[in-house]
C-alpha positions as MATLAB code, in Angstrom:
seq = 'MSTAGDHSTENPGHYFLIFLKMVPGKTLSPDALGRHAAHLSELDRSGRLVLAGPIPERLGGLIVLRVASLADAKAVADEDPLVRGGYQTYELGTWLMSNRHNSYRPEPPQEHEK';
ca = [
      -0.024    0.046   -0.019;
       0.979    3.553   -0.554;
       1.976    5.840    2.198;
       0.173    9.090    3.052;
       2.981   11.153    1.629;
       2.833    9.418   -1.703;
      -0.892    9.931   -2.112;
      -1.267   13.323   -0.730;
       1.369   14.739   -3.093;
      -0.355   13.225   -6.139;
      -3.974   14.051   -5.274;
      -4.504   16.502   -2.485;
      -8.155   16.583   -1.386;
      -8.755   13.197   -2.908;
      -9.808   10.477   -0.391;
     -11.282    7.044   -0.553;
     -14.265    5.928    1.620;
     -15.291    2.766    3.192;
     -18.994    2.753    4.164;
     -19.401   -0.159    6.656;
     -22.792   -1.718    7.226;
     -23.729   -4.213    9.937;
     -24.781   -7.606    8.872;
     -28.352   -8.336   10.361;
     -28.402  -10.747   13.228;
     -24.717  -10.389   13.945;
     -23.715   -9.063   17.409;
     -20.388   -7.422   17.862;
     -18.191   -8.895   20.666;
     -15.881   -6.793   22.663;
     -13.078   -8.922   21.204;
     -14.143   -8.173   17.556;
     -14.398   -4.472   18.352;
     -10.891   -4.523   19.930;
      -9.518   -6.105   16.765;
     -11.167   -3.508   14.678;
      -9.811   -0.773   16.802;
      -6.390   -2.224   16.452;
      -6.747   -2.209   12.723;
      -7.705    1.482   12.773;
      -4.738    2.224   15.016;
      -2.404    0.477   12.489;
      -3.927    2.569    9.553;
      -3.465    5.695   11.682;
       0.255    4.893   12.465;
       0.898    4.296    8.728;
      -0.591    7.618    7.759;
      -3.482    6.051    5.753;
      -6.433    6.900    8.150;
      -7.892   10.287    7.913;
     -10.982    9.698   10.162;
     -13.308    7.002   11.123;
     -16.425    6.346   13.339;
     -19.878    4.916   13.634;
     -22.890    6.314   11.820;
     -25.761    5.296   14.168;
     -28.423    6.110   11.717;
     -27.007    3.731    9.191;
     -26.137    0.877   11.583;
     -22.499    1.007   10.453;
     -19.679    3.288    9.997;
     -17.329    5.212    7.836;
     -13.495    5.104    7.240;
     -11.834    7.897    5.247;
      -8.499    6.812    3.779;
      -5.569    8.531    2.228;
      -4.294    5.876   -0.126;
      -3.295    5.773   -3.730;
      -6.207    3.953   -5.363;
      -9.533    2.346   -4.930;
      -7.804   -0.974   -5.142;
      -5.776    0.052   -1.967;
      -8.992    1.091   -0.229;
     -10.501   -2.342   -1.116;
      -7.508   -4.125    0.320;
      -7.907   -2.142    3.584;
     -11.553   -2.966    3.826;
     -10.968   -6.639    3.130;
      -8.303   -6.674    6.013;
     -10.759   -5.164    8.584;
     -11.509   -7.733   11.256;
     -15.204   -6.878   11.296;
     -15.424   -7.583    7.439;
     -13.339  -10.692    7.741;
     -15.364  -11.902   10.700;
     -18.635  -11.432    8.790;
     -19.981   -8.776   11.150;
     -19.977   -5.953    8.487;
     -20.153   -5.567    4.677;
     -18.832   -2.520    2.847;
     -19.111   -0.182   -0.022;
     -16.316    1.878   -1.471;
     -16.301    5.424   -2.684;
     -14.127    8.244   -3.842;
     -14.355   11.644   -2.215;
     -13.083   14.775   -4.012;
     -13.049   17.412   -1.308;
     -14.273   20.838   -2.173;
     -12.525   23.665   -0.286;
     -10.984   27.123   -0.666;
      -7.756   25.651   -1.954;
      -9.460   24.359   -5.072;
     -12.051   27.086   -5.262;
     -14.638   24.662   -4.437;
     -14.061   22.805   -7.661;
     -12.300   19.497   -7.055;
     -10.491   17.930   -9.980;
     -12.074   14.674  -11.132;
      -9.902   11.527  -10.869;
      -7.711   10.768  -13.827;
      -8.881    7.953  -16.146;
      -6.385    5.464  -14.773;
      -7.666    5.947  -11.112;
     -11.272    4.931  -11.972;
];
C-alpha cells in the first residue's frame, strides 16, 4: 500500500471511503471491536487513516482513507476484522473534497484511477 505522503502529493483533497454496514443478526463482541480498533490504529500509524467512526443512523460506520487507489482502499476494507469476521459488509467510494484551496471545484480523478 502507498503511504500518506505518496498519495497526498499526487492528489490533495482526494480520499477514499469505506462505508461499513452491519450484517443483520450479528452481534459485535468486545473482542471483535478490539481487533477493529487495532486495525484502525495501524492505519493511523501508517498515515493512511484520515478519520473513522460509527454512523448510528446507518447501523454501520465510515472510514476515510488517504491511499493511492480504490484498489488500495478495497485491500484495507478486506483486511478489517469486522469484515473478515462477517460482522460487516462494505461499499467503497471516492471523495473529492471541495475547499477554498481548489476554489470549491475539485478535480475529477484521472482515467487510470477509476
